[in-house]
Amino acid sequence: MTFTLKQHTPLIHFQHDQEGATLRATEVKPKLDRFIMEREIGCNPNYETTKDTFKKLHQDWIIGGDRAANISLNYKCRIIAKGDPEIFMPFSFLTTGQYRFFEDRNEKALAPAPYFANNQFLSRPAEETNWDEMRGAIMHKELIFEITCIIPSLLIAIEKSIVNFFNSTNFGTRNSKGFGGFEVVAKNGVALKRDVTNQPEFWRNIPDLLAVYQCELDFENPNEIFKSINEQYQVLKSGLNPPGRYIKSILFQYFASKRIKWEKRWIKHALNQAGIMNIIEQGELPLNADCHNNWDQEVHEQFEYKYIRALFGLAEHNDYKKRIPGKPFKIKIKNGIHGNGIERSKSPLTIKVIQNKIFILVFPVSPLMLNQPFTFSFDTNNHQTQSQNIHTPDEFDIVEFMDFATNLINKVSLNQDPRPPECKDDLDKLKLKYKRLI
């Protein structure tokens, strides 16, 4: 059985410049196996329980049967890319001169995009840069996904799952931010009906999916797509503060409405107490104290302080730009009071691009991320290390938050901003509008 895949967004690949680099079957198959398994029996927070249940019901589908330590379904897959790929070089930010540099090299720069690793190489002079160290993103117009399976019932399960799987799953580095997106457009050479992305029924067969929001804008090229993805995700999680524009984090505003302040205020208060805030560059702070935004006050009893940005994925450290040029001021972050615990956590949001439309897929927040202690540490001016401990929230309704965020954005786009004048920002300049599909 063969399926034709259309690639919608570039795939960040560690061998992007090598012939034959494409989507890897070794990445696709384990994800497809788990998708089929959870679609057959449902999702369980305890993955070991899910595997045990699946083994009892479908041991004939598993290589090694019920004795297998890990579940690998008994089929083979192969991916064949058609034609030569386009190659993009993704960056979080580029100057006009840097854009021209890549044009002169006949390479396509992709910026701004939610990928930061390549920017470290731009701090060096061009003649000192090892361009081979950078990761590129590849994009094929068409790929063939071949399935070989001799178990009829398993082949039926694969066929039932394949469209939903590719339309809800991305691949490669930064896949939750929209990179590495594909769509099934044909089966055995016969075109499939594709006008399904805005139909709620289409999204109801995806394991663990809680909600889907469609951004009601169309985009023409990868640069437009990733510029918007970058802005949308930042507005939801951390906020935007480019020159001449300020948009406060909606995550911050959501928790502030529940009398919970985020860790950024708490960190800056700690830095101020340690005499370090005078070396940190300050962005625009248009929201006044009534909007819960000032950091130089004493921590007062009417608020709780929580590490809320961790709910969207963990960071190893926070960087703060200094007033004078040089390396940023770094704050290290470790899970657990003694720094031993969770090191990685996937974002509950997955950005999908299908037919030039952006969708936000919402999955559950891991229960392991709730009420977790984290240690923030930094070096003081006298070269001593100071540590502060803070917990993540006890609970978080991710769908309630997304409804709060999209409703706010939609009202602002209609000039019906419900916030008091002193709390308004430049959210209206993004011209965004969302529709909830499920």
PDB file of N, CA and C in Angstrom, residues 235-314:
ATOM      1  N   VAL A 235       2.897  35.389  21.704  1.00  0.00           N
ATOM      2  CA  VAL A 235       1.797  36.117  22.333  1.00  0.00           C
ATOM      3  C   VAL A 235       1.114  35.247  23.382  1.00  0.00           C
ATOM      4  N   LEU A 236       0.942  33.973  23.074  1.00  0.00           N
ATOM      5  CA  LEU A 236       0.311  33.069  24.036  1.00  0.00           C
ATOM      6  C   LEU A 236       1.190  32.842  25.257  1.00  0.00           C
ATOM      7  N   LYS A 237       2.484  32.595  25.059  1.00  0.00           N
ATOM      8  CA  LYS A 237       3.343  32.165  26.164  1.00  0.00           C
ATOM      9  C   LYS A 237       4.092  33.301  26.844  1.00  0.00           C
ATOM     10  N   SER A 238       4.931  34.015  26.097  1.00  0.00           N
ATOM     11  CA  SER A 238       5.872  34.942  26.734  1.00  0.00           C
ATOM     12  C   SER A 238       5.612  36.407  26.434  1.00  0.00           C
ATOM     13  N   GLY A 239       4.797  36.699  25.413  1.00  0.00           N
ATOM     14  CA  GLY A 239       4.564  38.073  25.015  1.00  0.00           C
ATOM     15  C   GLY A 239       5.551  38.527  23.946  1.00  0.00           C
ATOM     16  N   LEU A 240       5.279  39.679  23.339  1.00  0.00           N
ATOM     17  CA  LEU A 240       6.114  40.248  22.284  1.00  0.00           C
ATOM     18  C   LEU A 240       6.549  41.646  22.689  1.00  0.00           C
ATOM     19  N   ASN A 241       7.818  41.952  22.426  1.00  0.00           N
ATOM     20  CA  ASN A 241       8.317  43.281  22.771  1.00  0.00           C
ATOM     21  C   ASN A 241       9.360  43.756  21.765  1.00  0.00           C
ATOM     22  N   PRO A 242       9.013  43.752  20.448  1.00  0.00           N
ATOM     23  CA  PRO A 242       9.959  44.300  19.465  1.00  0.00           C
ATOM     24  C   PRO A 242       9.925  45.824  19.516  1.00  0.00           C
ATOM     25  N   PRO A 243      10.863  46.498  18.863  1.00  0.00           N
ATOM     26  CA  PRO A 243      10.856  47.967  18.875  1.00  0.00           C
ATOM     27  C   PRO A 243       9.521  48.536  18.393  1.00  0.00           C
ATOM     28  N   GLY A 244       8.966  49.427  19.194  1.00  0.00           N
ATOM     29  CA  GLY A 244       7.754  50.121  18.805  1.00  0.00           C
ATOM     30  C   GLY A 244       6.471  49.338  18.997  1.00  0.00           C
ATOM     31  N   ARG A 245       6.558  48.172  19.637  1.00  0.00           N
ATOM     32  CA  ARG A 245       5.342  47.374  19.824  1.00  0.00           C
ATOM     33  C   ARG A 245       5.462  46.568  21.110  1.00  0.00           C
ATOM     34  N   TYR A 246       4.350  46.429  21.836  1.00  0.00           N
ATOM     35  CA  TYR A 246       4.365  45.678  23.085  1.00  0.00           C
ATOM     36  C   TYR A 246       3.064  44.897  23.195  1.00  0.00           C
ATOM     37  N   ILE A 247       3.189  43.574  23.317  1.00  0.00           N
ATOM     38  CA  ILE A 247       2.016  42.720  23.503  1.00  0.00           C
ATOM     39  C   ILE A 247       2.292  41.818  24.700  1.00  0.00           C
ATOM     40  N   LYS A 248       1.475  41.955  25.713  1.00  0.00           N
ATOM     41  CA  LYS A 248       1.679  41.209  26.940  1.00  0.00           C
ATOM     42  C   LYS A 248       1.275  39.753  26.761  1.00  0.00           C
ATOM     43  N   SER A 249       2.013  38.858  27.391  1.00  0.00           N
ATOM     44  CA  SER A 249       1.695  37.438  27.376  1.00  0.00           C
ATOM     45  C   SER A 249       0.256  37.188  27.827  1.00  0.00           C
ATOM     46  N   ILE A 250      -0.486  36.420  27.018  1.00  0.00           N
ATOM     47  CA  ILE A 250      -1.860  36.094  27.405  1.00  0.00           C
ATOM     48  C   ILE A 250      -1.854  35.064  28.526  1.00  0.00           C
ATOM     49  N   LEU A 251      -0.832  34.216  28.585  1.00  0.00           N
ATOM     50  CA  LEU A 251      -0.694  33.292  29.707  1.00  0.00           C
ATOM     51  C   LEU A 251      -0.577  34.071  31.016  1.00  0.00           C
ATOM     52  N   PHE A 252       0.227  35.142  30.988  1.00  0.00           N
ATOM     53  CA  PHE A 252       0.357  36.019  32.157  1.00  0.00           C
ATOM     54  C   PHE A 252      -1.005  36.602  32.537  1.00  0.00           C
ATOM     55  N   GLN A 253      -1.738  37.117  31.541  1.00  0.00           N
ATOM     56  CA  GLN A 253      -3.020  37.762  31.809  1.00  0.00           C
ATOM     57  C   GLN A 253      -4.051  36.762  32.346  1.00  0.00           C
ATOM     58  N   TYR A 254      -4.003  35.537  31.818  1.00  0.00           N
ATOM     59  CA  TYR A 254      -4.932  34.494  32.273  1.00  0.00           C
ATOM     60  C   TYR A 254      -4.701  34.181  33.753  1.00  0.00           C
ATOM     61  N   PHE A 255      -3.446  33.970  34.141  1.00  0.00           N
ATOM     62  CA  PHE A 255      -3.177  33.635  35.538  1.00  0.00           C
ATOM     63  C   PHE A 255      -3.353  34.851  36.451  1.00  0.00           C
ATOM     64  N   ALA A 256      -3.068  36.040  35.937  1.00  0.00           N
ATOM     65  CA  ALA A 256      -3.302  37.240  36.750  1.00  0.00           C
ATOM     66  C   ALA A 256      -4.780  37.378  37.096  1.00  0.00           C
ATOM     67  N   SER A 257      -5.653  36.947  36.172  1.00  0.00           N
ATOM     68  CA  SER A 257      -7.093  36.996  36.452  1.00  0.00           C
ATOM     69  C   SER A 257      -7.478  36.035  37.573  1.00  0.00           C
ATOM     70  N   LYS A 258      -6.597  35.078  37.867  1.00  0.00           N
ATOM     71  CA  LYS A 258      -6.823  34.131  38.954  1.00  0.00           C
ATOM     72  C   LYS A 258      -5.971  34.478  40.184  1.00  0.00           C
ATOM     73  N   ARG A 259      -5.421  35.689  40.201  1.00  0.00           N
ATOM     74  CA  ARG A 259      -4.595  36.200  41.293  1.00  0.00           C
ATOM     75  C   ARG A 259      -3.306  35.401  41.458  1.00  0.00           C
ATOM     76  N   ILE A 260      -2.766  34.935  40.345  1.00  0.00           N
ATOM     77  CA  ILE A 260      -1.473  34.251  40.339  1.00  0.00           C
ATOM     78  C   ILE A 260      -0.526  35.031  39.438  1.00  0.00           C
ATOM     79  N   LYS A 261       0.625  35.388  39.973  1.00  0.00           N
ATOM     80  CA  LYS A 261       1.636  36.070  39.172  1.00  0.00           C
ATOM     81  C   LYS A 261       2.630  35.064  38.612  1.00  0.00           C
ATOM     82  N   TRP A 262       3.183  35.424  37.467  1.00  0.00           N
ATOM     83  CA  TRP A 262       4.133  34.487  36.869  1.00  0.00           C
ATOM     84  C   TRP A 262       5.532  34.686  37.424  1.00  0.00           C
ATOM     85  N   GLU A 263       6.401  33.696  37.095  1.00  0.00           N
ATOM     86  CA  GLU A 263       7.746  33.654  37.673  1.00  0.00           C
ATOM     87  C   GLU A 263       8.631  34.797  37.208  1.00  0.00           C
ATOM     88  N   LYS A 264       8.313  35.403  36.067  1.00  0.00           N
ATOM     89  CA  LYS A 264       9.160  36.479  35.549  1.00  0.00           C
ATOM     90  C   LYS A 264       9.164  37.668  36.504  1.00  0.00           C
ATOM     91  N   ARG A 265       7.995  38.001  37.066  1.00  0.00           N
ATOM     92  CA  ARG A 265       7.913  39.079  38.063  1.00  0.00           C
ATOM     93  C   ARG A 265       8.696  38.692  39.317  1.00  0.00           C
ATOM     94  N   TRP A 266       8.547  37.438  39.700  1.00  0.00           N
ATOM     95  CA  TRP A 266       9.214  36.915  40.900  1.00  0.00           C
ATOM     96  C   TRP A 266      10.731  36.916  40.717  1.00  0.00           C
ATOM     97  N   ILE A 267      11.206  36.522  39.522  1.00  0.00           N
ATOM     98  CA  ILE A 267      12.646  36.518  39.240  1.00  0.00           C
ATOM     99  C   ILE A 267      13.201  37.934  39.302  1.00  0.00           C
ATOM    100  N   LYS A 268      12.518  38.875  38.651  1.00  0.00           N
ATOM    101  CA  LYS A 268      13.031  40.248  38.632  1.00  0.00           C
ATOM    102  C   LYS A 268      13.016  40.875  40.019  1.00  0.00           C
ATOM    103  N   HIS A 269      12.051  40.485  40.822  1.00  0.00           N
ATOM    104  CA  HIS A 269      12.068  40.971  42.203  1.00  0.00           C
ATOM    105  C   HIS A 269      13.309  40.432  42.921  1.00  0.00           C
ATOM    106  N   ALA A 270      13.626  39.130  42.704  1.00  0.00           N
ATOM    107  CA  ALA A 270      14.814  38.537  43.335  1.00  0.00           C
ATOM    108  C   ALA A 270      16.091  39.196  42.830  1.00  0.00           C
ATOM    109  N   LEU A 271      16.145  39.482  41.522  1.00  0.00           N
ATOM    110  CA  LEU A 271      17.318  40.157  40.959  1.00  0.00           C
ATOM    111  C   LEU A 271      17.459  41.563  41.517  1.00  0.00           C
ATOM    112  N   ASN A 272      16.345  42.236  41.706  1.00  0.00           N
ATOM    113  CA  ASN A 272      16.378  43.584  42.266  1.00  0.00           C
ATOM    114  C   ASN A 272      16.876  43.556  43.705  1.00  0.00           C
ATOM    115  N   GLN A 273      16.413  42.560  44.462  1.00  0.00           N
ATOM    116  CA  GLN A 273      16.858  42.423  45.851  1.00  0.00           C
ATOM    117  C   GLN A 273      18.359  42.153  45.920  1.00  0.00           C
ATOM    118  N   ALA A 274      18.893  41.470  44.871  1.00  0.00           N
ATOM    119  CA  ALA A 274      20.328  41.150  44.840  1.00  0.00           C
ATOM    120  C   ALA A 274      21.155  42.259  44.205  1.00  0.00           C
ATOM    121  N   GLY A 275      20.506  43.375  43.814  1.00  0.00           N
ATOM    122  CA  GLY A 275      21.218  44.504  43.233  1.00  0.00           C
ATOM    123  C   GLY A 275      21.660  44.292  41.794  1.00  0.00           C
ATOM    124  N   ILE A 276      20.969  43.428  41.055  1.00  0.00           N
ATOM    125  CA  ILE A 276      21.393  43.090  39.695  1.00  0.00           C
ATOM    126  C   ILE A 276      20.532  43.763  38.633  1.00  0.00           C
ATOM    127  N   MET A 277      19.316  44.186  38.977  1.00  0.00           N
ATOM    128  CA  MET A 277      18.423  44.736  37.956  1.00  0.00           C
ATOM    129  C   MET A 277      18.995  45.968  37.274  1.00  0.00           C
ATOM    130  N   ASN A 278      19.954  46.640  37.895  1.00  0.00           N
ATOM    131  CA  ASN A 278      20.525  47.840  37.276  1.00  0.00           C
ATOM    132  C   ASN A 278      21.388  47.512  36.063  1.00  0.00           C
ATOM    133  N   ILE A 279      21.775  46.228  35.878  1.00  0.00           N
ATOM    134  CA  ILE A 279      22.571  45.873  34.697  1.00  0.00           C
ATOM    135  C   ILE A 279      21.718  45.231  33.610  1.00  0.00           C
ATOM    136  N   ILE A 280      20.420  44.985  33.899  1.00  0.00           N
ATOM    137  CA  ILE A 280      19.526  44.329  32.942  1.00  0.00           C
ATOM    138  C   ILE A 280      18.834  45.388  32.101  1.00  0.00           C
ATOM    139  N   GLU A 281      18.818  45.173  30.785  1.00  0.00           N
ATOM    140  CA  GLU A 281      18.120  46.107  29.899  1.00  0.00           C
ATOM    141  C   GLU A 281      16.621  45.956  30.090  1.00  0.00           C
ATOM    142  N   GLN A 282      15.918  47.068  30.215  1.00  0.00           N
ATOM    143  CA  GLN A 282      14.476  47.050  30.419  1.00  0.00           C
ATOM    144  C   GLN A 282      13.758  47.377  29.116  1.00  0.00           C
ATOM    145  N   GLY A 283      12.785  46.539  28.764  1.00  0.00           N
ATOM    146  CA  GLY A 283      11.945  46.834  27.605  1.00  0.00           C
ATOM    147  C   GLY A 283      10.837  47.775  28.008  1.00  0.00           C
ATOM    148  N   GLU A 284       9.891  47.937  27.094  1.00  0.00           N
ATOM    149  CA  GLU A 284       8.754  48.793  27.393  1.00  0.00           C
ATOM    150  C   GLU A 284       7.880  48.112  28.449  1.00  0.00           C
ATOM    151  N   LEU A 285       7.399  48.887  29.406  1.00  0.00           N
ATOM    152  CA  LEU A 285       6.510  48.369  30.434  1.00  0.00           C
ATOM    153  C   LEU A 285       5.268  49.258  30.520  1.00  0.00           C
ATOM    154  N   PRO A 286       4.375  49.173  29.519  1.00  0.00           N
ATOM    155  CA  PRO A 286       3.251  50.090  29.496  1.00  0.00           C
ATOM    156  C   PRO A 286       2.139  49.757  30.484  1.00  0.00           C
ATOM    157  N   LEU A 287       2.122  48.533  30.998  1.00  0.00           N
ATOM    158  CA  LEU A 287       1.045  48.170  31.896  1.00  0.00           C
ATOM    159  C   LEU A 287       1.400  48.604  33.315  1.00  0.00           C
ATOM    160  N   ASN A 288       0.458  49.256  33.965  1.00  0.00           N
ATOM    161  CA  ASN A 288       0.775  49.797  35.284  1.00  0.00           C
ATOM    162  C   ASN A 288       0.521  48.777  36.389  1.00  0.00           C
ATOM    163  N   ALA A 289       0.642  49.217  37.628  1.00  0.00           N
ATOM    164  CA  ALA A 289       0.539  48.301  38.757  1.00  0.00           C
ATOM    165  C   ALA A 289      -0.828  47.647  38.843  1.00  0.00           C
ATOM    166  N   ASP A 290      -1.866  48.329  38.359  1.00  0.00           N
ATOM    167  CA  ASP A 290      -3.191  47.745  38.403  1.00  0.00           C
ATOM    168  C   ASP A 290      -3.295  46.516  37.510  1.00  0.00           C
ATOM    169  N   CYS A 291      -2.360  46.386  36.576  1.00  0.00           N
ATOM    170  CA  CYS A 291      -2.328  45.203  35.708  1.00  0.00           C
ATOM    171  C   CYS A 291      -1.304  44.203  36.191  1.00  0.00           C
ATOM    172  N   HIS A 292      -0.852  44.341  37.426  1.00  0.00           N
ATOM    173  CA  HIS A 292      -0.009  43.324  38.063  1.00  0.00           C
ATOM    174  C   HIS A 292       1.332  43.168  37.355  1.00  0.00           C
ATOM    175  N   ASN A 293       1.940  44.264  36.917  1.00  0.00           N
ATOM    176  CA  ASN A 293       3.134  44.140  36.093  1.00  0.00           C
ATOM    177  C   ASN A 293       4.401  44.681  36.729  1.00  0.00           C
ATOM    178  N   ASN A 294       4.334  45.350  37.887  1.00  0.00           N
ATOM    179  CA  ASN A 294       5.539  45.952  38.443  1.00  0.00           C
ATOM    180  C   ASN A 294       6.334  44.938  39.249  1.00  0.00           C
ATOM    181  N   TRP A 295       7.682  44.997  39.098  1.00  0.00           N
ATOM    182  CA  TRP A 295       8.534  44.022  39.743  1.00  0.00           C
ATOM    183  C   TRP A 295       9.300  44.584  40.927  1.00  0.00           C
ATOM    184  N   ASP A 296       9.351  45.895  41.071  1.00  0.00           N
ATOM    185  CA  ASP A 296      10.210  46.460  42.096  1.00  0.00           C
ATOM    186  C   ASP A 296       9.520  46.582  43.453  1.00  0.00           C
ATOM    187  N   GLN A 297       8.245  46.171  43.543  1.00  0.00           N
ATOM    188  CA  GLN A 297       7.536  46.217  44.811  1.00  0.00           C
ATOM    189  C   GLN A 297       7.891  45.005  45.661  1.00  0.00           C
ATOM    190  N   GLU A 298       7.598  45.101  46.927  1.00  0.00           N
ATOM    191  CA  GLU A 298       7.753  43.940  47.798  1.00  0.00           C
ATOM    192  C   GLU A 298       6.737  42.874  47.377  1.00  0.00           C
ATOM    193  N   VAL A 299       7.122  41.610  47.537  1.00  0.00           N
ATOM    194  CA  VAL A 299       6.177  40.533  47.248  1.00  0.00           C
ATOM    195  C   VAL A 299       5.055  40.611  48.280  1.00  0.00           C
ATOM    196  N   HIS A 300       3.810  40.765  47.816  1.00  0.00           N
ATOM    197  CA  HIS A 300       2.727  40.967  48.766  1.00  0.00           C
ATOM    198  C   HIS A 300       1.790  39.764  48.781  1.00  0.00           C
ATOM    199  N   GLU A 301       0.981  39.686  49.821  1.00  0.00           N
ATOM    200  CA  GLU A 301       0.240  38.476  50.121  1.00  0.00           C
ATOM    201  C   GLU A 301      -0.942  38.233  49.197  1.00  0.00           C
ATOM    202  N   GLN A 302      -1.380  39.238  48.418  1.00  0.00           N
ATOM    203  CA  GLN A 302      -2.576  39.035  47.610  1.00  0.00           C
ATOM    204  C   GLN A 302      -2.311  38.194  46.368  1.00  0.00           C
ATOM    205  N   PHE A 303      -1.055  37.896  46.062  1.00  0.00           N
ATOM    206  CA  PHE A 303      -0.710  37.082  44.904  1.00  0.00           C
ATOM    207  C   PHE A 303       0.058  35.839  45.314  1.00  0.00           C
ATOM    208  N   GLU A 304      -0.153  34.768  44.532  1.00  0.00           N
ATOM    209  CA  GLU A 304       0.763  33.635  44.549  1.00  0.00           C
ATOM    210  C   GLU A 304       1.721  33.817  43.375  1.00  0.00           C
ATOM    211  N   TYR A 305       2.922  33.299  43.513  1.00  0.00           N
ATOM    212  CA  TYR A 305       3.884  33.311  42.412  1.00  0.00           C
ATOM    213  C   TYR A 305       4.141  31.876  41.977  1.00  0.00           C
ATOM    214  N   LYS A 306       3.982  31.614  40.680  1.00  0.00           N
ATOM    215  CA  LYS A 306       4.136  30.270  40.147  1.00  0.00           C
ATOM    216  C   LYS A 306       4.978  30.296  38.866  1.00  0.00           C
ATOM    217  N   TYR A 307       5.631  29.181  38.605  1.00  0.00           N
ATOM    218  CA  TYR A 307       6.404  29.009  37.371  1.00  0.00           C
ATOM    219  C   TYR A 307       5.432  28.553  36.279  1.00  0.00           C
ATOM    220  N   ILE A 308       4.760  29.500  35.650  1.00  0.00           N
ATOM    221  CA  ILE A 308       3.675  29.151  34.735  1.00  0.00           C
ATOM    222  C   ILE A 308       4.157  28.880  33.312  1.00  0.00           C
ATOM    223  N   ARG A 309       5.266  29.471  32.890  1.00  0.00           N
ATOM    224  CA  ARG A 309       5.719  29.221  31.516  1.00  0.00           C
ATOM    225  C   ARG A 309       6.188  27.784  31.319  1.00  0.00           C
ATOM    226  N   ALA A 310       6.512  27.087  32.407  1.00  0.00           N
ATOM    227  CA  ALA A 310       6.922  25.683  32.296  1.00  0.00           C
ATOM    228  C   ALA A 310       5.797  24.813  31.757  1.00  0.00           C
ATOM    229  N   LEU A 311       4.550  25.265  31.885  1.00  0.00           N
ATOM    230  CA  LEU A 311       3.418  24.485  31.398  1.00  0.00           C
ATOM    231  C   LEU A 311       3.442  24.346  29.877  1.00  0.00           C
ATOM    232  N   PHE A 312       4.194  25.219  29.208  1.00  0.00           N
ATOM    233  CA  PHE A 312       4.300  25.184  27.745  1.00  0.00           C
ATOM    234  C   PHE A 312       5.640  24.597  27.300  1.00  0.00           C
ATOM    235  N   GLY A 313       6.344  23.947  28.206  1.00  0.00           N
ATOM    236  CA  GLY A 313       7.633  23.355  27.864  1.00  0.00           C
ATOM    237  C   GLY A 313       8.732  23.942  28.726  1.00  0.00           C
ATOM    238  N   LEU A 314       9.702  23.105  29.072  1.00  0.00           N
ATOM    239  CA  LEU A 314      10.770  23.516  29.981  1.00  0.00           C
ATOM    240  C   LEU A 314      11.930  24.180  29.249  1.00  0.00           C
TER     241      LEU A 314
END
